[in-house]
PDB file of C-alpha atoms in Angstrom:
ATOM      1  CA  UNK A1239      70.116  91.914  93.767  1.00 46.00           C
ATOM      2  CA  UNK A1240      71.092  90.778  97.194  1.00 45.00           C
ATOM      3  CA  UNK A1241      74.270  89.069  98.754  1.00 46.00           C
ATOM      4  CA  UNK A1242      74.982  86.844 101.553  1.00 46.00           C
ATOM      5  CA  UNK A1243      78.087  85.613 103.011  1.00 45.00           C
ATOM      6  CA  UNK A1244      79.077  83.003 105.758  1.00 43.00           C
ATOM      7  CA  UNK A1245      82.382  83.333 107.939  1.00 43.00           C
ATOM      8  CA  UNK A1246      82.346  79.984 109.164  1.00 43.00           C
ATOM      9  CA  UNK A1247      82.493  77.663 105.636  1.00 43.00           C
ATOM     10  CA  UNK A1248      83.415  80.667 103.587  1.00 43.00           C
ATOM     11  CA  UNK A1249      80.601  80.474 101.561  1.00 42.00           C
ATOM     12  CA  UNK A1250      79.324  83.313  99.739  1.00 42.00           C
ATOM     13  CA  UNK A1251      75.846  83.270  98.204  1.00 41.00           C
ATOM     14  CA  UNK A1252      74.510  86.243  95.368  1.00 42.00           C
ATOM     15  CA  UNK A1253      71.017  85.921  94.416  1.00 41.00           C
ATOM     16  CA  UNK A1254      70.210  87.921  90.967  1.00 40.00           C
ATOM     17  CA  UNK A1255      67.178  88.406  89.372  1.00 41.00           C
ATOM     18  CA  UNK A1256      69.161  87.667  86.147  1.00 40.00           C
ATOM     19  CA  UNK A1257      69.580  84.245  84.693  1.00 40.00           C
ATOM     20  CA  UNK A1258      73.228  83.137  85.927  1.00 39.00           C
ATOM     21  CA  UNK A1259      75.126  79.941  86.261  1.00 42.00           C
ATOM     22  CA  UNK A1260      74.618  78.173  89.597  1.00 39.00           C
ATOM     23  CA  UNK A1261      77.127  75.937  91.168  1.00 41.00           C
ATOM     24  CA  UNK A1262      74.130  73.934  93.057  1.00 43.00           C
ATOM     25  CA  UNK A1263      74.564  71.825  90.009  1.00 44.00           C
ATOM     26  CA  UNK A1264      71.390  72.848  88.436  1.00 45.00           C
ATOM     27  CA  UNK A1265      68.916  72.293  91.713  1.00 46.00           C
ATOM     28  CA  UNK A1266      66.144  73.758  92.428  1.00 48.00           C
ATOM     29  CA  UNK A1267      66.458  76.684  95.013  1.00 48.00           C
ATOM     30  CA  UNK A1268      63.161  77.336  95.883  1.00 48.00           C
ATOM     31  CA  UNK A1269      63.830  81.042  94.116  1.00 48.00           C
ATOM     32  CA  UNK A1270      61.300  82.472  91.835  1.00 50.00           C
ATOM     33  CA  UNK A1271      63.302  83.763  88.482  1.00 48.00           C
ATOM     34  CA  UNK A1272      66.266  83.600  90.817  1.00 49.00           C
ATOM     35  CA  UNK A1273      69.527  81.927  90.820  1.00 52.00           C
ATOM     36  CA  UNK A1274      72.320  81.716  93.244  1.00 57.00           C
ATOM     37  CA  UNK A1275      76.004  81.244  93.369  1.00 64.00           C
ATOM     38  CA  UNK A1276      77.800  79.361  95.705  1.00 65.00           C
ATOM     39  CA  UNK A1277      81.346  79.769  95.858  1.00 57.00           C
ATOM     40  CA  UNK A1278      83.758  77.962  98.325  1.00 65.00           C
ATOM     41  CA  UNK A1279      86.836  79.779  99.286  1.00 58.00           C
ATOM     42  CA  UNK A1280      88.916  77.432  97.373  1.00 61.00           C
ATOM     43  CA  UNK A1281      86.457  78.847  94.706  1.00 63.00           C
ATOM     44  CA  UNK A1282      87.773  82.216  95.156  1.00 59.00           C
ATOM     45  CA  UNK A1283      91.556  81.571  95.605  1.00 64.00           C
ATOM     46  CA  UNK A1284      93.716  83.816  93.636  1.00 83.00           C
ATOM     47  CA  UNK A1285      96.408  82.420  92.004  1.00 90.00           C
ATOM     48  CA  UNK A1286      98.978  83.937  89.126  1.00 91.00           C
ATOM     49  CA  UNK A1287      98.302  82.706  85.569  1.00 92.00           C
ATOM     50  CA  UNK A1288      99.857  82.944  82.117  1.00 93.00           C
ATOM     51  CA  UNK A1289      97.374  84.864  79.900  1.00 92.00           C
ATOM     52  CA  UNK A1290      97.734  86.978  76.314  1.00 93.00           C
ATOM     53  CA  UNK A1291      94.416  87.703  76.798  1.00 94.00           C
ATOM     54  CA  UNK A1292      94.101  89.426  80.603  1.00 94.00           C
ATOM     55  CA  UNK A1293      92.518  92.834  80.505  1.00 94.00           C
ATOM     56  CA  UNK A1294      94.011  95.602  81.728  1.00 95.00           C
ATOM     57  CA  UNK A1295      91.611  98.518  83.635  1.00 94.00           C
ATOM     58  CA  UNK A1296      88.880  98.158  81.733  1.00 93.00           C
ATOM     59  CA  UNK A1297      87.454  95.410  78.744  1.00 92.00           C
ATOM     60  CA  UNK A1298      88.368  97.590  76.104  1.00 94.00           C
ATOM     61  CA  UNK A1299      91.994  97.068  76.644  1.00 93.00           C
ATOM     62  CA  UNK A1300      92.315  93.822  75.910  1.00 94.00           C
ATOM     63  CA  UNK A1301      95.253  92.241  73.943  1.00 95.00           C
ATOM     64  CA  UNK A1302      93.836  90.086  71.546  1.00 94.00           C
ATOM     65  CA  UNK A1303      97.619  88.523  70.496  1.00 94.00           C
ATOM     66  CA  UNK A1304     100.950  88.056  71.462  1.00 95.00           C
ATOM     67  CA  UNK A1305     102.034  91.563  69.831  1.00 95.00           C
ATOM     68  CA  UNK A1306      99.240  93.412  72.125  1.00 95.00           C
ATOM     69  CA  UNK A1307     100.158  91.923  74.962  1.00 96.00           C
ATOM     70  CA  UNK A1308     104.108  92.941  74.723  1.00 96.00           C
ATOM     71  CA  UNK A1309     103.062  96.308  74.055  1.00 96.00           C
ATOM     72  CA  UNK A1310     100.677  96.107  77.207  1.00 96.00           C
ATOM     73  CA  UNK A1311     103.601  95.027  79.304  1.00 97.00           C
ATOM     74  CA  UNK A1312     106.047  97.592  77.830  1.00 97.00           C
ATOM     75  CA  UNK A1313     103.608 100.137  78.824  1.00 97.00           C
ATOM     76  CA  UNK A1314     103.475  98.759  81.994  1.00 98.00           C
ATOM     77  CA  UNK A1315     107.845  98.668  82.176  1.00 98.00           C
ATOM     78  CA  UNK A1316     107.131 102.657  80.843  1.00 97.00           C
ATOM     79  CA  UNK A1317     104.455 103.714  83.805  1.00 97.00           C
ATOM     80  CA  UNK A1318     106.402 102.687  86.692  1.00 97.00           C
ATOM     81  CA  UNK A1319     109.455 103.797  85.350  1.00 97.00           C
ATOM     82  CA  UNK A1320     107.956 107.084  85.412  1.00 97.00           C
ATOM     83  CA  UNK A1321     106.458 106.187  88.518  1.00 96.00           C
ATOM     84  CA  UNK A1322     109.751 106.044  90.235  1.00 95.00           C
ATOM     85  CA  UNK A1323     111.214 109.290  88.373  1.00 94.00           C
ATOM     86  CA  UNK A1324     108.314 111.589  89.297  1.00 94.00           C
ATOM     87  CA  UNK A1325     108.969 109.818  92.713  1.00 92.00           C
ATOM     88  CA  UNK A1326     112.656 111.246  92.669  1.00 91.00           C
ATOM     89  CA  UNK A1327     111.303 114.541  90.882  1.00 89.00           C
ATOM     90  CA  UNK A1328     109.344 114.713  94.218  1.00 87.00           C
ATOM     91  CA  UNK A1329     112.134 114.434  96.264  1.00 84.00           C
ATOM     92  CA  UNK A1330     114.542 116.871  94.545  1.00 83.00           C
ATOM     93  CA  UNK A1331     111.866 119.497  93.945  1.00 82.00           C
ATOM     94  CA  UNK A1332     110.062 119.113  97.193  1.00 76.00           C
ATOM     95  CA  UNK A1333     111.715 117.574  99.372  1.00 71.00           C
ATOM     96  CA  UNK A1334     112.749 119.883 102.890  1.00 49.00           C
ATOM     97  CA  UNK A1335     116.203 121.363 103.933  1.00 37.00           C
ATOM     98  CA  UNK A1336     118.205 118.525 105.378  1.00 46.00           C
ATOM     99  CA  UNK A1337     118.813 120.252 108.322  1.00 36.00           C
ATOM    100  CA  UNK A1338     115.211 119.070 109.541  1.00 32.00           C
ATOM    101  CA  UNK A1339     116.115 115.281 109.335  1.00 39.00           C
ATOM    102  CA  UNK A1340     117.759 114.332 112.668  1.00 42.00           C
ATOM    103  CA  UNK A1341     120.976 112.741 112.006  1.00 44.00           C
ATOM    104  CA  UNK A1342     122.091 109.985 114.334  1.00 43.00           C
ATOM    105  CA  UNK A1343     125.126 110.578 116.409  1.00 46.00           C
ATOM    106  CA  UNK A1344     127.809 109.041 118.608  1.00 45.00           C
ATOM    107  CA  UNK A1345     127.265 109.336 122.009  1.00 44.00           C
ATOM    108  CA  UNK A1346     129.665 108.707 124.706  1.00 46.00           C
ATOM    109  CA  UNK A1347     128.017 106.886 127.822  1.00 46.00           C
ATOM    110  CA  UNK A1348     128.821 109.133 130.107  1.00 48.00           C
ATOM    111  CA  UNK A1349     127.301 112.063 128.596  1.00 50.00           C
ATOM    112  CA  UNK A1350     124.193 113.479 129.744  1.00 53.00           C
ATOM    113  CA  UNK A1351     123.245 114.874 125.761  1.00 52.00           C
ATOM    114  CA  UNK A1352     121.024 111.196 124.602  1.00 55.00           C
ATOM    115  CA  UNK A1353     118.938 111.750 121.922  1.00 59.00           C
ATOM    116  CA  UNK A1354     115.727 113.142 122.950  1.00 63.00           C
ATOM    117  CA  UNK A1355     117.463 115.074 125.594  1.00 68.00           C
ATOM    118  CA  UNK A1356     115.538 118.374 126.808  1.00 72.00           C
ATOM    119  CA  UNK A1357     118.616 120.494 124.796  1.00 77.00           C
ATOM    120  CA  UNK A1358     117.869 118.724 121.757  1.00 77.00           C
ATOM    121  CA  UNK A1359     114.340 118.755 121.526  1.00 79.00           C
ATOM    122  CA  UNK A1360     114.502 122.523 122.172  1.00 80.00           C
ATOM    123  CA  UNK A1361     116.988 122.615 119.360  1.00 80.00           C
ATOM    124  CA  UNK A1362     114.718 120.673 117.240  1.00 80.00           C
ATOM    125  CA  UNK A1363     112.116 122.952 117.720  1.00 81.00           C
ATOM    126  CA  UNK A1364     113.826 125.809 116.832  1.00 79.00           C
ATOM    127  CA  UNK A1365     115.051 124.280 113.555  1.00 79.00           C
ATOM    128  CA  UNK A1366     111.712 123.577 113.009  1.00 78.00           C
ATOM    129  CA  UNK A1367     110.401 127.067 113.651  1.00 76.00           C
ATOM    130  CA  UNK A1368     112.751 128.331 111.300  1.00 75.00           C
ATOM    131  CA  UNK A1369     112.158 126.425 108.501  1.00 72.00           C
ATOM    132  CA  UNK A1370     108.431 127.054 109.143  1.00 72.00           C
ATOM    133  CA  UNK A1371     109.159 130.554 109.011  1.00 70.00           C
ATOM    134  CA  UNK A1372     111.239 130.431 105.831  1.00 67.00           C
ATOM    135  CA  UNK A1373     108.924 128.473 103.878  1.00 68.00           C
ATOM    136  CA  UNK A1374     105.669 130.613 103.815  1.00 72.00           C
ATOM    137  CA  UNK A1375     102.188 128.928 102.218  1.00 76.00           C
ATOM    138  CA  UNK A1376     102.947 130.151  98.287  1.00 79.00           C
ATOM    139  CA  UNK A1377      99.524 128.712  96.422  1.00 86.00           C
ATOM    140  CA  UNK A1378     101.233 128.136  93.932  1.00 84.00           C
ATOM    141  CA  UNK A1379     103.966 125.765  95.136  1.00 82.00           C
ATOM    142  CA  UNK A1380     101.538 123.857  96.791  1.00 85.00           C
ATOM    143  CA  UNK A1381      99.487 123.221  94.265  1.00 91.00           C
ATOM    144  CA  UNK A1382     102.014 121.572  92.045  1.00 88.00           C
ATOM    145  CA  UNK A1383     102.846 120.036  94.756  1.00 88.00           C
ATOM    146  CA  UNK A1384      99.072 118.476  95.441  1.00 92.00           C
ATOM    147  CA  UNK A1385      99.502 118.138  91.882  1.00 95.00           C
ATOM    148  CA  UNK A1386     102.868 116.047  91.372  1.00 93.00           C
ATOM    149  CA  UNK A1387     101.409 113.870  94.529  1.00 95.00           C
ATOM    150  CA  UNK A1388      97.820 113.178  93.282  1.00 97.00           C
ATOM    151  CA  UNK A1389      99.427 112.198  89.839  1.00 97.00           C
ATOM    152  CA  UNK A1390     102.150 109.974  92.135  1.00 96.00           C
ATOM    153  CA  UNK A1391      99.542 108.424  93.744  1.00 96.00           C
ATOM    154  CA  UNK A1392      97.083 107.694  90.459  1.00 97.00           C
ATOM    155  CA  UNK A1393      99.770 105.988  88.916  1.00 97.00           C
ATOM    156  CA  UNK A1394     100.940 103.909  91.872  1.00 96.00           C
ATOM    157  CA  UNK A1395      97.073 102.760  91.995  1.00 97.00           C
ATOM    158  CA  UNK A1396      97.116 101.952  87.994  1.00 97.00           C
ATOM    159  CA  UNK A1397      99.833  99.673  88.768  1.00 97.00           C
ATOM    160  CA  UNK A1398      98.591  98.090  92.097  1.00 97.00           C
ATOM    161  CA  UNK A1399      95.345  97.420  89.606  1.00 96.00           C
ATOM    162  CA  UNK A1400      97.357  96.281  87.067  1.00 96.00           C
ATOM    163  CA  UNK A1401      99.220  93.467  89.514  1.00 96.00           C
ATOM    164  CA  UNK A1402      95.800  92.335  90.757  1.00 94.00           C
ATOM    165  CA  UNK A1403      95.069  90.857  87.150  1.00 94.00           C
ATOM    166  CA  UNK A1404      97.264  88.100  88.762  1.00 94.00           C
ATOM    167  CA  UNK A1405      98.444  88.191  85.549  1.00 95.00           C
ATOM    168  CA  UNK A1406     102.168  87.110  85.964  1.00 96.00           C
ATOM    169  CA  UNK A1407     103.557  89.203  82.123  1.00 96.00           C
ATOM    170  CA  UNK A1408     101.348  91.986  84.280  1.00 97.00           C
ATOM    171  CA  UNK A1409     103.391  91.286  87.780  1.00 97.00           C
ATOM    172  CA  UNK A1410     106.891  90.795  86.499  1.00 97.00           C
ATOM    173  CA  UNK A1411     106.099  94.344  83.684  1.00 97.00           C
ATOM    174  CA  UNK A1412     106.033  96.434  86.486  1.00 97.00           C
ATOM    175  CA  UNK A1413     108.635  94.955  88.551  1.00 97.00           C
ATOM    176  CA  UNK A1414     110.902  95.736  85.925  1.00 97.00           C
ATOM    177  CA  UNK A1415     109.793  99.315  85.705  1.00 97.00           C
ATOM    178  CA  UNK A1416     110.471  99.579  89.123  1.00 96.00           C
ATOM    179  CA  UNK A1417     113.658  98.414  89.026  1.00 97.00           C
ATOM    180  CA  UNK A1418     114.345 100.414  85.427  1.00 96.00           C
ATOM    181  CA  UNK A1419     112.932 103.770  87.381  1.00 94.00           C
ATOM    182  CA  UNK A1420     114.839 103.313  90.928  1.00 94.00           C
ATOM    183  CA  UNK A1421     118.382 102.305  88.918  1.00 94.00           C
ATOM    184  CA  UNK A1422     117.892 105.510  86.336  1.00 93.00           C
ATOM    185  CA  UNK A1423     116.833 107.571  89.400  1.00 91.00           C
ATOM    186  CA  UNK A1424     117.143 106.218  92.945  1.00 85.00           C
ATOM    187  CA  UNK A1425     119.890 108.138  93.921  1.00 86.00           C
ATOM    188  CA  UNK A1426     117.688 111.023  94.212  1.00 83.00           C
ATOM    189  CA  UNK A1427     114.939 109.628  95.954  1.00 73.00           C
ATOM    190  CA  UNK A1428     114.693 110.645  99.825  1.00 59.00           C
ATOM    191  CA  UNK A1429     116.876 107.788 101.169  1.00 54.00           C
ATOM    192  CA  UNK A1430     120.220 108.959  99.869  1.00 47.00           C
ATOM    193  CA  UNK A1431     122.724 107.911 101.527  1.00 48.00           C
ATOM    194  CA  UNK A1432     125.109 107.559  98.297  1.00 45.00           C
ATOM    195  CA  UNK A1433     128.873 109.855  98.960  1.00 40.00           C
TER     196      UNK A1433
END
């Protein structure tokens, strides 16, 4: 099988030694047991669509009905719900001492102490030395947390994948379980600036 593509009309051409559709409109390409595919870039535009039928990571699972499909989407709502928990989880389990974050600060204009002054820096780094000192390498801890973020990550992917359907019951699933996840659990996430 080999592929061709052109920048300048956006024209992409795949030649297969398999019998395929051809948008030449049937002409002859001078190919031997070859066809090709020529696809515009208004060919190739991705759009959202309405679909009960869309399937989701692989062709096994799809919905053949209305019923399948809700249940597709609920377990869409479901996995980024827990997407956003473990995300908190993350943050409450994991997460460094506070006294690491730099805080902003009111700063007179006369005084010589801006941030990023020489004193604070050296503060800084002595914070930081501390807490490097304090928090030795413990296999296990950081292996749960390789763990936690590996599974973080492999379910952020699942629903990227699953929004790339351009399926639009797909799109607006796991916006909801976004928004479900961050309102049961956003206050713990590493942003919180709740009091």
């Amino acid at each position: 099988m080999s592929t061709s593509a052109s920048m300048a009309g956006m024209t992409m051409t795949m030649t297969s030694g398999s019998s395929m559709p051809s948008s030449t409109g049937g002409m002859d390409t001078g190919m031997d047991s070859s066809s090709s595919i020529m696809m515009t870039s208004a060919e190739m535009a991705m759009v959202f669509f309405q679909s009960v039928t869309t399937p989701l990571y692989s062709s096994t699972w799809t919905p053949q009905g209305q019923g399948s499909y809700a249940g597709t989407c609920i377990f869409l709502i479901v996995l980024a719900l827990v997407h956003r928990i473990l995300i908190a989880a993350r943050s409450i389990v994991f997460d460094s001492n506070q006294a690491l974050h730099r805080h902003r600060k009111d700063i007179s204009s006369d005084s010589d102490d801006y941030p990023g002054s020489r004193s604070e820096l050296e503060s800084m780094g002595n914070q930081f030395r501390s807490q490097w000192n304090s928090h030795p390498f413990r296999v296990a801890t950081e292996t749960a947390r390789a763990l936690l973020e590996v599974i973080v990550g492999g379910i952020g992917y699942l629903l990227m994948l699953a929004v790339m359907t351009m399926n639009v019951g797909y799109f607006l699933s796991v916006l909801g379980g976004i928004f479900l996840g961050t309102f049961v659990a956003g206050r713990f996430g590493a942003s919180d600036n709740h009091h």
